[in-house]
Coordinates of C-alpha atoms in Angstrom, one line a residue:
M620 CA 0.0 0.0 0.1
S621 CA 1.4 3.4 -0.9
F622 CA 1.1 6.5 1.3
R623 CA -2.2 8.2 0.9
L624 CA -3.2 11.6 2.3
Y625 CA -6.2 13.9 2.7
D626 CA -5.5 16.7 0.3
T627 CA -7.4 19.8 1.8
A628 CA -7.5 21.3 -1.6
T629 CA -9.4 18.7 -3.5
R630 CA -11.0 17.3 -0.2
E631 CA -10.2 13.7 -0.9
V632 CA -7.7 11.2 0.1
R633 CA -5.2 10.7 -2.7
D634 CA -2.1 8.6 -3.5
F635 CA 1.1 10.5 -2.8
A636 CA 3.0 10.9 -6.1
P637 CA 6.0 13.1 -5.6
L638 CA 7.3 15.4 -8.3
E639 CA 10.6 13.6 -8.2
E640 CA 10.7 9.9 -7.5
G641 CA 12.1 9.0 -4.2
K642 CA 12.1 12.5 -2.8
A643 CA 9.6 14.5 -0.9
G644 CA 9.8 18.3 -0.5
I645 CA 7.5 19.7 2.5
Y646 CA 7.1 23.2 3.5
V647 CA 5.3 23.9 6.8
C648 CA 4.3 27.4 8.0
G649 CA 5.8 27.8 11.5
L650 CA 5.0 30.4 14.2
T651 CA 5.1 34.1 14.5
V652 CA 7.5 34.4 17.3
Q653 CA 5.8 37.0 19.5
S654 CA 5.0 35.1 22.7
E655 CA 5.9 31.8 24.4
P656 CA 4.7 28.7 22.6
H657 CA 1.7 26.8 24.0
V658 CA 0.5 23.2 23.6
G659 CA -1.8 24.3 20.7
H660 CA 1.3 25.7 18.8
V661 CA 3.5 22.7 19.1
R662 CA 0.8 20.2 17.8
S663 CA 1.4 21.3 14.2
A664 CA 5.1 20.7 14.7
V665 CA 4.4 17.2 16.1
N666 CA 2.0 16.3 13.4
F667 CA 4.4 17.2 10.6
D668 CA 7.4 15.7 12.3
V669 CA 5.5 12.4 12.2
L670 CA 4.8 12.9 8.6
R671 CA 8.4 13.6 7.9
R672 CA 9.5 10.5 9.9
W673 CA 7.1 8.2 8.2
L674 CA 8.2 9.3 4.7
A675 CA 11.9 8.8 5.7
A676 CA 11.1 5.5 7.1
S677 CA 9.4 4.6 3.9
G678 CA 12.4 5.4 1.8
Y679 CA 11.9 9.0 0.8
D680 CA 14.7 11.6 1.0
V681 CA 12.8 14.3 2.7
T682 CA 13.7 18.1 2.4
F683 CA 11.6 19.8 5.2
I684 CA 11.4 23.5 5.4
R685 CA 9.5 25.2 8.5
N686 CA 9.8 29.0 8.6
V687 CA 9.3 31.5 11.4
T688 CA 7.7 34.9 11.0
D689 CA 10.1 37.3 12.8
I690 CA 8.8 40.7 11.8
D691 CA 4.9 41.2 12.1
D692 CA 2.4 43.8 13.3
K693 CA 1.9 41.7 16.5
I694 CA 5.8 41.6 17.2
L695 CA 6.0 45.3 16.8
A696 CA 3.0 46.0 19.0
K697 CA 4.4 43.7 21.8
A698 CA 7.7 45.5 21.5
E699 CA 6.1 48.9 21.9
E700 CA 4.0 47.6 24.9
Q701 CA 7.2 46.2 26.6
G702 CA 9.6 48.9 25.6
R703 CA 11.9 46.4 24.0
P704 CA 13.5 46.2 20.4
W705 CA 11.3 44.1 18.3
F706 CA 14.2 41.9 17.2
N707 CA 14.9 41.2 20.8
I708 CA 11.4 39.9 21.2
A709 CA 11.5 37.9 18.0
Y710 CA 15.0 36.3 18.9
T711 CA 14.0 35.6 22.5
M712 CA 10.7 33.9 21.6
R713 CA 12.5 32.0 18.8
L714 CA 14.7 30.5 21.5
E715 CA 11.8 29.6 23.6
L716 CA 10.3 27.9 20.6
D717 CA 13.4 25.9 20.0
R718 CA 13.4 24.7 23.5
A719 CA 9.9 23.8 23.6
L720 CA 10.3 21.7 20.4
A721 CA 13.4 20.0 21.6
A722 CA 11.7 19.0 24.8
I723 CA 9.1 17.0 22.7
N724 CA 11.6 15.6 20.2
V725 CA 10.7 17.6 17.2
Q726 CA 13.6 17.1 14.7
P727 CA 15.1 20.3 13.4
P728 CA 14.0 21.1 9.9
T729 CA 16.3 20.8 7.0
Y730 CA 16.3 24.5 7.2
E731 CA 14.3 27.1 9.1
P732 CA 14.2 30.4 7.4
G733 CA 13.0 33.6 9.0
A734 CA 11.3 36.4 7.0
T735 CA 13.8 39.2 7.8
G736 CA 16.6 37.0 6.2
H737 CA 14.8 36.8 2.9
I738 CA 13.9 40.3 2.0
P739 CA 15.6 40.3 -1.4
E740 CA 13.5 37.2 -2.5
I741 CA 10.5 38.7 -1.2
V742 CA 11.0 41.9 -3.0
E743 CA 11.8 40.0 -6.2
L744 CA 8.6 38.1 -6.0
I745 CA 6.6 41.2 -5.4
A746 CA 8.3 42.9 -8.4
E747 CA 7.2 39.9 -10.6
L748 CA 3.5 40.2 -9.5
V749 CA 3.6 43.9 -10.2
A750 CA 5.1 43.3 -13.8
K751 CA 2.5 40.6 -14.5
G752 CA -0.4 43.0 -13.6
H753 CA -1.3 41.0 -10.4
A754 CA -0.2 43.6 -7.8
Y755 CA 0.0 47.4 -7.6
A756 CA 1.5 50.1 -5.4
A757 CA -1.1 52.1 -3.4
E758 CA -1.7 55.5 -4.8
D759 CA -2.1 57.0 -1.3
G760 CA 1.5 57.7 -0.7
S761 CA 1.8 55.0 2.0
G762 CA 4.3 52.7 0.2
D763 CA 2.1 49.6 0.6
V764 CA 1.8 47.2 -2.3
Y765 CA -1.2 44.9 -2.7
F766 CA -2.3 41.7 -4.5
D767 CA -5.1 42.4 -6.9
V768 CA -7.4 39.5 -6.1
R769 CA -9.7 40.5 -9.1
S770 CA -6.8 39.9 -11.4
W771 CA -6.6 36.3 -10.7
P772 CA -9.7 34.2 -11.6
S773 CA -8.7 31.3 -9.5
Y774 CA -8.6 33.3 -6.2
G775 CA -10.6 31.4 -3.6
E776 CA -10.0 28.0 -5.2
L777 CA -8.1 26.4 -2.2
T778 CA -11.0 27.2 0.3
R779 CA -13.7 27.1 -2.4
Q780 CA -15.0 30.6 -1.9
R781 CA -16.1 33.4 -4.3
V782 CA -14.4 36.7 -4.0
D783 CA -17.7 38.5 -3.4
E784 CA -18.4 36.3 -0.4
M785 CA -15.1 37.0 1.3
E786 CA -14.5 39.4 4.1
A787 CA -12.3 42.4 3.5
A788 CA -8.6 41.8 4.3
E789 CA -7.6 43.6 7.5
D790 CA -3.8 43.6 7.1
A791 CA -3.5 47.1 6.1
D792 CA -5.2 50.5 5.6
P793 CA -8.1 49.9 3.2
R794 CA -7.8 53.4 1.6
G795 CA -5.1 52.5 -0.8
K796 CA -6.8 49.4 -2.0
R797 CA -8.8 48.8 -5.3
D798 CA -10.8 46.0 -3.7
P799 CA -11.2 45.6 0.1
R800 CA -10.3 41.9 -0.3
D801 CA -6.9 43.0 -1.8
F802 CA -4.1 41.8 0.7
A803 CA -0.8 43.5 1.5
L804 CA 2.4 42.2 -0.2
W805 CA 4.6 45.1 1.2
K806 CA 3.9 47.4 4.0
G807 CA 5.3 50.9 3.7
H808 CA 7.3 52.2 6.7
K809 CA 5.3 54.3 9.2
K810 CA 8.0 56.6 10.5
E811 CA 5.8 58.2 13.3
T812 CA 4.9 54.7 14.8
E813 CA 7.4 52.2 13.8
P814 CA 11.2 51.8 14.6
A815 CA 13.7 52.5 11.7
T816 CA 15.0 49.0 12.2
A817 CA 11.7 47.6 11.1
A818 CA 12.1 48.7 7.5
W819 CA 14.1 47.5 4.4
P820 CA 14.7 49.3 1.0
S821 CA 12.4 48.4 -1.8
P822 CA 11.4 49.8 -5.2
W823 CA 8.4 51.2 -3.5
G824 CA 10.1 52.8 -0.6
P825 CA 11.2 51.4 2.8
G826 CA 9.0 49.0 4.4
R827 CA 8.5 45.3 5.4
P828 CA 6.9 42.3 3.9
G829 CA 3.3 41.3 4.4
W830 CA 2.6 38.0 6.1
H831 CA 1.7 35.8 3.1
I832 CA 4.3 36.9 0.6
E833 CA 7.1 35.7 2.9
C834 CA 6.2 32.0 2.9
S835 CA 5.7 32.0 -1.0
A836 CA 9.3 33.6 -1.4
M837 CA 11.0 31.2 1.1
A838 CA 9.1 28.1 -0.2
G839 CA 10.4 28.9 -3.8
K840 CA 14.0 29.5 -2.6
Y841 CA 14.4 26.2 -0.8
L842 CA 12.0 23.9 -2.6
G843 CA 11.7 25.4 -6.0
P844 CA 8.7 26.8 -7.9
A845 CA 6.8 23.5 -7.5
F846 CA 7.0 21.1 -4.5
D847 CA 5.1 18.2 -2.9
I848 CA 3.4 19.1 0.3
H849 CA 2.4 22.3 2.1
G850 CA 1.2 22.1 5.6
G851 CA 0.1 24.0 8.6
G852 CA -2.7 24.5 11.1
V853 CA -6.2 24.4 9.7
D854 CA -6.6 28.2 10.8
L855 CA -4.1 29.0 8.1
R856 CA -6.3 27.8 5.3
F857 CA -7.8 31.2 4.9
P858 CA -6.5 33.7 4.3
H859 CA -2.9 32.8 4.6
H860 CA -2.8 29.6 2.5
E861 CA -5.4 30.8 0.0
N862 CA -3.2 34.0 -0.5
E863 CA 0.1 32.0 -0.8
Q864 CA -1.3 29.9 -3.4
A865 CA -2.9 32.7 -5.4
Q866 CA 0.3 34.9 -5.5
S867 CA 2.6 32.1 -6.2
R868 CA 0.5 30.7 -9.1
A869 CA -0.1 34.3 -10.4
A870 CA 3.7 34.7 -10.5
G871 CA 3.9 31.5 -12.7
R872 CA 5.0 29.1 -9.8
P873 CA 2.9 25.9 -9.6
F874 CA 3.5 25.9 -5.9
A875 CA 2.2 22.8 -3.8
S876 CA 0.8 19.6 -5.1
Y877 CA -0.9 18.6 -1.8
W878 CA -2.1 20.7 1.1
M879 CA -2.2 19.1 4.7
H880 CA -3.8 20.8 7.8
N881 CA -3.8 19.7 11.3
A882 CA -6.8 20.5 13.5
W883 CA -6.7 22.6 16.9
I884 CA -6.2 21.7 20.3
T885 CA -9.2 23.5 22.2
T886 CA -10.0 24.3 25.7
A887 CA -13.7 24.7 26.4
G888 CA -14.6 24.2 22.6
E889 CA -12.3 27.2 21.7
K890 CA -9.2 27.3 19.8
M891 CA -6.2 27.5 22.3
S892 CA -4.6 31.0 21.8
K893 CA -2.8 33.7 23.8
S894 CA -5.7 36.1 22.9
L895 CA -8.3 33.8 24.7
G896 CA -6.2 33.6 27.7
N897 CA -6.7 29.8 27.8
S898 CA -3.2 28.9 26.6
L899 CA -1.0 26.3 28.3
L900 CA 2.6 27.0 27.9
V901 CA 4.8 24.1 27.2
P902 CA 7.3 24.5 30.1
V903 CA 4.2 24.5 32.5
V904 CA 2.7 21.4 31.0
L905 CA 6.2 19.9 31.4
E906 CA 6.0 20.4 35.1
R907 CA 3.2 17.8 35.2
V908 CA 4.3 15.3 32.6
R909 CA 7.6 14.4 30.7
G910 CA 8.1 15.7 27.2
I911 CA 7.8 12.1 25.8
E912 CA 4.4 11.6 27.5
L913 CA 3.2 15.0 26.0
R914 CA 4.2 14.0 22.6
Y915 CA 2.4 10.6 23.0
Y916 CA -0.7 12.5 24.0
M917 CA -0.5 14.5 20.9
V918 CA 0.4 11.6 18.6
S919 CA -2.4 9.4 19.8
A920 CA -5.0 11.6 18.1
H921 CA -5.3 11.8 14.3
Y922 CA -3.8 15.0 13.0
R923 CA -7.2 16.1 11.5
S924 CA -9.0 15.4 14.8
T925 CA -9.7 18.3 17.2
V926 CA -8.3 17.6 20.6
E927 CA -10.1 18.9 23.7
F928 CA -7.3 19.4 26.2
S929 CA -7.6 18.3 29.6
H930 CA -5.2 17.3 32.5
E931 CA -7.2 14.1 33.0
A932 CA -6.7 13.0 29.5
L933 CA -3.0 14.0 29.6
D934 CA -2.5 11.9 32.8
E935 CA -4.2 9.0 31.2
A936 CA -2.0 9.2 28.1
A937 CA 1.1 9.4 30.4
S938 CA 0.0 6.3 32.2
A939 CA -0.6 4.5 28.8
F940 CA 2.9 5.4 27.5
R941 CA 4.6 4.3 30.8
R942 CA 3.1 0.8 30.4
I943 CA 5.0 0.7 27.0
E944 CA 8.2 1.8 28.6
S945 CA 7.6 -0.9 31.4
F946 CA 7.6 -3.6 28.8
L947 CA 10.7 -2.3 27.1
E948 CA 12.6 -2.2 30.3
R949 CA 11.5 -5.7 31.4
A950 CA 12.3 -7.2 27.9
G951 CA 15.9 -5.8 28.1
G952 CA 18.2 -4.2 25.4
A953 CA 16.6 -4.7 22.2
D954 CA 17.7 -2.8 19.1
V955 CA 15.3 -1.1 16.7
A956 CA 13.8 -3.7 14.2
A957 CA 14.5 -3.0 10.5
Q958 CA 10.8 -2.9 9.7
V959 CA 7.6 -2.2 11.5
P960 CA 4.6 -4.6 11.5
D961 CA 2.6 -4.6 8.3
A962 CA -0.5 -3.5 10.3
F963 CA 1.2 -0.4 11.7
A964 CA 2.5 0.4 8.1
A965 CA -0.9 0.2 6.8
A966 CA -2.3 2.5 9.4
M967 CA 0.4 5.2 8.8
D968 CA -0.1 4.8 5.0
D969 CA -3.7 5.7 5.5
D970 CA -3.4 9.4 6.0
L971 CA -1.0 9.1 8.9
G972 CA -3.5 7.1 10.9
T973 CA -1.8 7.3 14.3
P974 CA -4.7 6.1 16.4
A975 CA -4.9 2.8 14.5
A976 CA -0.9 2.6 14.5
I977 CA -1.0 3.3 18.4
A978 CA -3.6 0.3 18.6
V979 CA -1.1 -1.9 16.8
L980 CA 1.6 -0.7 19.2
H981 CA -0.4 -1.6 22.3
D982 CA -1.5 -4.9 20.8
T983 CA 2.2 -5.7 20.2
V984 CA 3.1 -4.8 23.7
R985 CA 0.4 -6.9 25.3
H986 CA 1.8 -9.8 23.1
G987 CA 5.3 -9.1 24.3
N988 CA 4.0 -9.1 28.0
S989 CA 2.4 -12.5 27.4
V990 CA 5.6 -14.3 26.2
L991 CA 8.0 -12.4 28.5
A992 CA 8.3 -15.1 31.2
A993 CA 8.2 -18.2 29.1
D994 CA 10.3 -17.0 26.2
P995 CA 12.7 -14.0 26.9
A996 CA 14.3 -14.2 23.5
A997 CA 10.9 -13.8 21.7
A998 CA 10.1 -10.9 24.1
V999 CA 13.3 -9.0 22.9
E1000 CA 12.1 -9.6 19.2
V1001 CA 8.8 -8.0 20.2
A1002 CA 10.6 -5.2 22.1
A1003 CA 12.6 -4.5 18.7
S1004 CA 9.4 -4.2 16.8
V1005 CA 7.9 -1.9 19.5
R1006 CA 10.9 0.4 19.3
A1007 CA 10.6 0.5 15.5
M1008 CA 7.1 1.7 15.8
L1009 CA 8.0 4.3 18.5
A1010 CA 10.9 5.6 16.4
V1011 CA 8.4 6.4 13.6
L1012 CA 6.4 8.3 16.0
G1013 CA 9.3 10.1 17.6
L1014 CA 8.7 8.2 20.9
D1015 CA 11.6 5.9 21.3
P1016 CA 12.7 6.3 24.9
A1017 CA 16.2 5.4 23.9
D1018 CA 16.4 8.2 21.3
P1019 CA 19.5 10.3 22.4
S1020 CA 17.5 13.4 21.6
W1021 CA 15.3 13.1 24.5
P1022 CA 16.5 15.1 27.6
G1023 CA 18.4 13.2 30.1
T1024 CA 19.7 10.6 27.6
G1025 CA 23.0 12.3 27.0
G1026 CA 22.4 13.3 23.5
N1027 CA 21.3 16.9 23.7
D1028 CA 24.7 18.9 23.6
E1029 CA 25.0 18.0 19.8
R1030 CA 21.4 19.0 19.2
L1031 CA 21.7 22.2 21.3
L1032 CA 24.8 23.2 19.3
E1033 CA 22.8 22.7 16.1
V1034 CA 20.0 24.9 17.4
V1035 CA 22.4 27.6 18.4
D1036 CA 24.2 27.4 15.1
R1037 CA 21.1 27.9 13.2
L1038 CA 20.1 30.9 15.3
V1039 CA 23.6 32.6 15.1
G1040 CA 23.7 31.8 11.3
G1041 CA 20.3 33.5 10.8
L1042 CA 21.6 36.7 12.6
L1043 CA 24.9 36.7 10.7
E1044 CA 22.7 36.6 7.5
Q1045 CA 20.7 39.5 8.6
R1046 CA 23.9 41.3 9.6
A1047 CA 25.5 40.6 6.0
Q1048 CA 22.3 42.0 4.4
A1049 CA 22.4 45.1 6.5
R1050 CA 25.9 45.7 5.6
A1051 CA 25.3 45.1 2.0
A1052 CA 22.5 47.8 2.2
R1053 CA 24.9 50.1 4.0
D1054 CA 22.7 50.0 6.9
F1055 CA 25.7 49.9 9.4
A1056 CA 23.6 50.9 12.5
T1057 CA 21.4 47.7 12.1
A1058 CA 24.5 45.6 11.2
D1059 CA 26.3 46.8 14.4
A1060 CA 23.2 46.4 16.5
I1061 CA 23.0 42.7 15.4
R1062 CA 26.8 42.4 16.2
D1063 CA 26.3 43.7 19.7
R1064 CA 23.3 41.3 20.3
I1065 CA 25.4 38.3 19.3
K1066 CA 28.3 39.5 21.5
A1067 CA 26.0 40.2 24.4
A1068 CA 25.0 36.4 24.2
G1069 CA 28.6 35.4 24.8
I1070 CA 29.6 34.8 21.2
D1071 CA 32.6 36.2 19.4
I1072 CA 32.4 36.9 15.6
E1073 CA 35.3 36.8 13.3
D1074 CA 35.0 38.2 9.7
T1075 CA 37.1 36.1 7.3
P1076 CA 37.4 36.2 3.5
D1077 CA 35.1 33.2 3.3
G1078 CA 32.6 34.9 5.5
P1079 CA 31.8 35.4 9.3
T1080 CA 32.7 32.6 11.7
W1081 CA 31.6 32.5 15.4
H1082 CA 32.6 30.7 18.5
V1083 CA 31.6 30.8 22.2
A1084 CA 33.6 33.6 24.0
E1085 CA 36.1 32.4 26.8
E1086 CA 35.0 33.3 30.2
G1087 CA 36.7 36.2 31.9

């Protein structure tokens, strides 16, 4: 059985047929780093981490891109509210996100681009849309640039909506728009209310990218004009993913072949979010259960099923996982089996059917317990099969990536290297634009974190500064 997935665009389960045989390109919309991540945030990361692991286990060479939005209206508003530089908030919250994802064993993506590191690609894409007649600069002197939804007849096809039935886009001042549904590609700098560091040069004047255009530009840079799977939370289908698809295809890029969306984690029937005040921050939840138990709780539900969060359900999931661990401990040192059971593979191939896969896992554990006393050698073989299934789900207790297993130093270094590399890229772009004040500010931030930079003919390098 080949892997089949529910394509949100066609609203049917389809066989996965990658553009290039044996390879899979995946782009997942990550978070806007404006606040601490909660359980609802990280569910998407866990779901698509399972997708990535299963495709890799099935023999695909996976390129997995997950972005972060590190410049945004919300980030600027929070910076003003707290009296902090916007880039300090974005950087600090990105570190919090990395810690939260590492705590639940979400693998680092192949690359994790940030919007501020890809301004040239964003500007280039906007210019293409303007040249093709699908975007226009506002005539009100704001410096804003909008996508003209009426110019693209297929606008609305992802979510099956007609333009006249859509609400107005609320991402910019409507006075400069031809149609209230037109959405912002570029936001002109507001000198009176926004810091100078929150603007980059463009043909339309200084400003910053709109939310939707950044993902189209970054997906194109790292996966090409056409790629296999685009994913994210179901709340991103409209307007974010609808707008991504429209602007990308209007520019002549085929974009994603399949769309996958995970459902929410809710509390009291409402989407878990900071604005509702009902969020559960990951570090707080991890005071109650271990990271591996929280991950098991999220993996046990199908990615398209809404999960109503409760501490009781979380405790039950933790107990269920500890029964699996108990069997592995009593069975002894089993290596990971080469293959998972056929029933487990069939469940995973059926649109990542993790509930059915978990059922196979528990059936296997029950069988292992039944043979443990009479045939220890057979129990070891069963344990190897159990570990193979757990590895696919990111739940193998022996995985060195889990905290306390001794394998975190290398992972932490990888995380730091990605973060510092992103800052160095921003610094290089600032220097290229002769914005030396911003470049120096970035250098000072890196130095304040205890890291020394050395500029070499081959580019900047970094190392942790010696104490004293």
